[in-house]
XYZ file of N, CA and C in Angstrom:
318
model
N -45.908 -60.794 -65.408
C -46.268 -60.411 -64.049
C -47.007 -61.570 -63.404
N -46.987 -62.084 -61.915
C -47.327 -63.152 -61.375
C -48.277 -61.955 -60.081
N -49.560 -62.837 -60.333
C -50.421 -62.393 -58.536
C -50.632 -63.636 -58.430
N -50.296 -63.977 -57.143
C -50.439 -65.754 -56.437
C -51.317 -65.091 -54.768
N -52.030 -65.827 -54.862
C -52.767 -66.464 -53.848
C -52.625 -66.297 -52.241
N -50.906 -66.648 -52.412
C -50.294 -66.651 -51.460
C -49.684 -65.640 -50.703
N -49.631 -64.355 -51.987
C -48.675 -63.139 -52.191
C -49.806 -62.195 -51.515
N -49.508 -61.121 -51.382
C -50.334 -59.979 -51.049
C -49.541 -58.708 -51.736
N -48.664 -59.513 -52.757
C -47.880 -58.424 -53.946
C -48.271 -58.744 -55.497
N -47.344 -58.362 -56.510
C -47.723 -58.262 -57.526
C -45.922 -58.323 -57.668
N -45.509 -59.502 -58.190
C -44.385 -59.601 -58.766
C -43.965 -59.944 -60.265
N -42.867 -59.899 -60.727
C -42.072 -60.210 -62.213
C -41.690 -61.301 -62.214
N -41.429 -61.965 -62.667
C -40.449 -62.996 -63.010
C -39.871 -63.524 -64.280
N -38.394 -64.191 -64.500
C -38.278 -64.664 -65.736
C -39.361 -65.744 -65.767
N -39.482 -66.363 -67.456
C -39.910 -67.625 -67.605
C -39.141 -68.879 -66.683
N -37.930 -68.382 -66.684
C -37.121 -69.882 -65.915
C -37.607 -69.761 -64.327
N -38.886 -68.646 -63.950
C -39.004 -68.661 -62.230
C -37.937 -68.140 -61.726
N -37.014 -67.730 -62.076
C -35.781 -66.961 -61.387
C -35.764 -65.563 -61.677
N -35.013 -64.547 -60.583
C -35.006 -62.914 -61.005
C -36.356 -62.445 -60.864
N -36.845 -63.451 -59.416
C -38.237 -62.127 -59.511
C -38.008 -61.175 -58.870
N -39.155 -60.160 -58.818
C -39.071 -58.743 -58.458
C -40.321 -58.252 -57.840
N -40.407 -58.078 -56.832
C -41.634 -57.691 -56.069
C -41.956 -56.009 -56.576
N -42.884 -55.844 -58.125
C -42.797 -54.292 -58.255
C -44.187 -53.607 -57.423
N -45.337 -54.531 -56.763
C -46.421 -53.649 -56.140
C -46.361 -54.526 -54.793
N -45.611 -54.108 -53.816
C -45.214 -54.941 -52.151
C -46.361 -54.241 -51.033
N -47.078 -52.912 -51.085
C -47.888 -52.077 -50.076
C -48.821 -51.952 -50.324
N -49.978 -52.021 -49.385
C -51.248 -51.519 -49.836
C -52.231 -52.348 -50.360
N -51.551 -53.784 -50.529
C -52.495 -54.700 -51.131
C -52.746 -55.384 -50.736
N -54.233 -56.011 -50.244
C -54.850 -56.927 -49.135
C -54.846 -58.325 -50.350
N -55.346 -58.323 -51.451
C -55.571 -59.558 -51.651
C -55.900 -59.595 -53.260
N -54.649 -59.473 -54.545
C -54.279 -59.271 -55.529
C -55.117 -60.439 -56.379
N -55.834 -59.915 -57.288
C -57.007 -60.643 -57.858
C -56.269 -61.156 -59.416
N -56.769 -59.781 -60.299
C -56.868 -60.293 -61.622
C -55.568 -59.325 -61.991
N -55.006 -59.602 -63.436
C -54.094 -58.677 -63.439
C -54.151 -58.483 -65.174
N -54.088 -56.973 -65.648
C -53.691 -56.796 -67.171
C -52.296 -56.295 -67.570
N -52.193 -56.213 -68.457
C -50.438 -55.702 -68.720
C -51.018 -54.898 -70.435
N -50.796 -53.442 -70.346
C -50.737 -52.715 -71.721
C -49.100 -51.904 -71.984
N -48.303 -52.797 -72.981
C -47.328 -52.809 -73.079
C -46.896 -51.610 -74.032
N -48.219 -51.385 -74.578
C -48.431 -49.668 -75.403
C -48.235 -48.753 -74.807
N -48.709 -48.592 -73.826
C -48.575 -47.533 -72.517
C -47.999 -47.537 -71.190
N -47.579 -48.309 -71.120
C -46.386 -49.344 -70.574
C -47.317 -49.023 -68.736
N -48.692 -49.918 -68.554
C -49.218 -49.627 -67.644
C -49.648 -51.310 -67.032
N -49.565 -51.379 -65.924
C -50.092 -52.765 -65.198
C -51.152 -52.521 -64.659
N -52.546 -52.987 -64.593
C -54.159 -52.932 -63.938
C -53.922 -53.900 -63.134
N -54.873 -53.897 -61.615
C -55.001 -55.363 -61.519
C -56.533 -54.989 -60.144
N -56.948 -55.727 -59.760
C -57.772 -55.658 -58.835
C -57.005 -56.481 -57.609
N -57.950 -55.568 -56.597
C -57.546 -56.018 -55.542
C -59.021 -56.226 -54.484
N -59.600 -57.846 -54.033
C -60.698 -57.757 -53.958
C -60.859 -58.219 -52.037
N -59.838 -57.535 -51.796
C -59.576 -57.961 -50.039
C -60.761 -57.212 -49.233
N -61.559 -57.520 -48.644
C -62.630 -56.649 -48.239
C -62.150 -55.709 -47.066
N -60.940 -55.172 -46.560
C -60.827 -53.558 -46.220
C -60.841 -52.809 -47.074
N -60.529 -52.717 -48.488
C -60.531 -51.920 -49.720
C -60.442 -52.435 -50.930
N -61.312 -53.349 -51.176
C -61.409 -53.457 -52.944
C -61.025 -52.317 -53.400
N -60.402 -52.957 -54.645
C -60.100 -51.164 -55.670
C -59.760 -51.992 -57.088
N -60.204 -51.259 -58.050
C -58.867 -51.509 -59.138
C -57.713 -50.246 -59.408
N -56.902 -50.666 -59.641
C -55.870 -49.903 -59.804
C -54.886 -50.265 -61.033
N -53.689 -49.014 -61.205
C -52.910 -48.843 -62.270
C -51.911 -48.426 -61.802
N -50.495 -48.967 -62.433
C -49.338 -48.295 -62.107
C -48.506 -48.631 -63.626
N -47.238 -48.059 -63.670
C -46.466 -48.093 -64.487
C -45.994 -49.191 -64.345
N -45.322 -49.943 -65.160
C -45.027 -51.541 -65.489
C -43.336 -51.645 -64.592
N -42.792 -50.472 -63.772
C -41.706 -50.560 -62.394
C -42.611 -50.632 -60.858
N -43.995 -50.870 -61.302
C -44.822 -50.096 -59.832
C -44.747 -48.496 -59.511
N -44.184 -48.038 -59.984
C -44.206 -46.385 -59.534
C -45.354 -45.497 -59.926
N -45.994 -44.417 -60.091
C -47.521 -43.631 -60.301
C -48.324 -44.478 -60.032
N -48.421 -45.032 -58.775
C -49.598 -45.842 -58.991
C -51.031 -45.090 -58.023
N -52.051 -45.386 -59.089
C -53.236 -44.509 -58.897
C -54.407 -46.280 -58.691
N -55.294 -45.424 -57.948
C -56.575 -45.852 -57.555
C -57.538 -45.344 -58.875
N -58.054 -46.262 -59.855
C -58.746 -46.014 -60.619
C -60.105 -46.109 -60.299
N -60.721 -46.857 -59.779
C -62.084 -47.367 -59.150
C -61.788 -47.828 -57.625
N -62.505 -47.001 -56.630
C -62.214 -47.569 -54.767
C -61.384 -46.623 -54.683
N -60.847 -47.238 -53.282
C -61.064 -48.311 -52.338
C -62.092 -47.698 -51.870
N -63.430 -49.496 -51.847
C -64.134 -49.754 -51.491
C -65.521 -48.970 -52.095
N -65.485 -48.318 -53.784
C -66.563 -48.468 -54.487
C -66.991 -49.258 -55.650
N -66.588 -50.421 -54.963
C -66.816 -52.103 -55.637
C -66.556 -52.919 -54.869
N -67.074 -54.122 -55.018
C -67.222 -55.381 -53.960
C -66.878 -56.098 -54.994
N -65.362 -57.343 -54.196
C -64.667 -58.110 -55.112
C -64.994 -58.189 -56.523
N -64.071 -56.928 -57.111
C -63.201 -57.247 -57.970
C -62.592 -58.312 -58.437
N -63.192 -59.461 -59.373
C -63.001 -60.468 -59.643
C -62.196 -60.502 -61.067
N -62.390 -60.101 -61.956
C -61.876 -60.269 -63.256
C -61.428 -59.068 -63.741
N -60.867 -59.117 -64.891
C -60.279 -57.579 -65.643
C -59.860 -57.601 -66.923
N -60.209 -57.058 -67.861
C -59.603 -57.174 -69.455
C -59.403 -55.949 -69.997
N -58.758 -55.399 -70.906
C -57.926 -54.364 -71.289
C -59.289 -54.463 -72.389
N -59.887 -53.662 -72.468
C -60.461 -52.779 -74.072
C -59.944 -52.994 -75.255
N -60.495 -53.341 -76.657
C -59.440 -53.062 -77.490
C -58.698 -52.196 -77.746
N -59.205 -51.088 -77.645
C -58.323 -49.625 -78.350
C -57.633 -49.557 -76.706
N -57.564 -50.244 -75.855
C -57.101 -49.735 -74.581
C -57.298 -48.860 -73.687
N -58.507 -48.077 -74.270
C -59.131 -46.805 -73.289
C -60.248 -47.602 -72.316
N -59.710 -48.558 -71.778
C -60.614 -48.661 -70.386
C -61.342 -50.271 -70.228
N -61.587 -50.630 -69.185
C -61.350 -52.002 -68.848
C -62.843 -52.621 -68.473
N -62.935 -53.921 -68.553
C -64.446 -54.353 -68.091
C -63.875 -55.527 -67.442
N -64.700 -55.306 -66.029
C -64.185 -55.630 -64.202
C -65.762 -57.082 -64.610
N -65.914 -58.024 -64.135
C -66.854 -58.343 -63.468
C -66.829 -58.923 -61.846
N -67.589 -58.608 -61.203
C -67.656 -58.445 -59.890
C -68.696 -59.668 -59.257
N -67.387 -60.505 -58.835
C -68.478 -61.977 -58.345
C -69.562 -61.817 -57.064
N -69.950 -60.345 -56.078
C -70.214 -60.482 -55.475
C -71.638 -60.535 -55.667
N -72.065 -59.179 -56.680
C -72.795 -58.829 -57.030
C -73.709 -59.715 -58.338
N -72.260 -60.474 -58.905
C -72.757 -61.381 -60.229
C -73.422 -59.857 -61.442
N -71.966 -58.971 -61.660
C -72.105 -57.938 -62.614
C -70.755 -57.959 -63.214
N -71.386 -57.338 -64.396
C -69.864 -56.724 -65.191
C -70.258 -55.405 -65.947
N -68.990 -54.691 -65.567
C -69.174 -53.389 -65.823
C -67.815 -52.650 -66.645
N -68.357 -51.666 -67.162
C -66.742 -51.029 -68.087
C -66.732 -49.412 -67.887
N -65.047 -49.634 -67.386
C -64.622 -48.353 -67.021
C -64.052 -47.646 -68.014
N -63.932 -46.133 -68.164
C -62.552 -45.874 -69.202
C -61.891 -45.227 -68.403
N -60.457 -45.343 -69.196
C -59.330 -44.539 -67.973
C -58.897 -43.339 -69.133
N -58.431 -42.579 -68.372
C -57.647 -41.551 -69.007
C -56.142 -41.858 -69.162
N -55.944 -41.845 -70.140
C -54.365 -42.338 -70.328
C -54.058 -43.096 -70.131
């Protein structure tokens, strides 16, 4: 999965850069950090655009995608790492200069 700078999506791509796939195109001001749990076949990523920071989750096509934390009860969403056992993620937040850990359900 690729979040660029430039994008205000969350796309696929092969290794050769060809056959990408725009799977998260709406809703996203400004695509930060991104995880991939291939166990649960789920994509995290933050989004730290100041109309709605959020982190969020969707299925690894973009489809169920849920608001896990926000929009807008966190200020940039800077980083993100998957848990070991995978029950839940630790965000640190450059605005504030914190890091904090969520768990998700499923």
């Amino acid at each position: 999965a690729v979040v660029s700078t430039q994008s205000t999506g969350i796309e696929v791509v092969n290794g050769a850069g060809t056959a990408r796939r725009t799977i998260i195109g709406k809703n996203l001001e400004k695509p930060r950090a991104i995880c991939l749990d291939p166990v649960r076949g789920h994509i995290y990523w933050t989004d730290w655009g100041l109309a709605s920071p959020a982190i969020e989750r969707s299925d690894m096509m973009g489809g169920d995608r849920t608001a896990l934390i926000g929009p807008n009860s966190v200020t940039w969403p800077n980083g993100l790492t998957l848990g070991k056992a995978h029950a839940g993620a630790w965000s640190n937040t450059f605005f504030l200069a914190s890091c904090s850990q969520q768990q998700f359900a499923g």
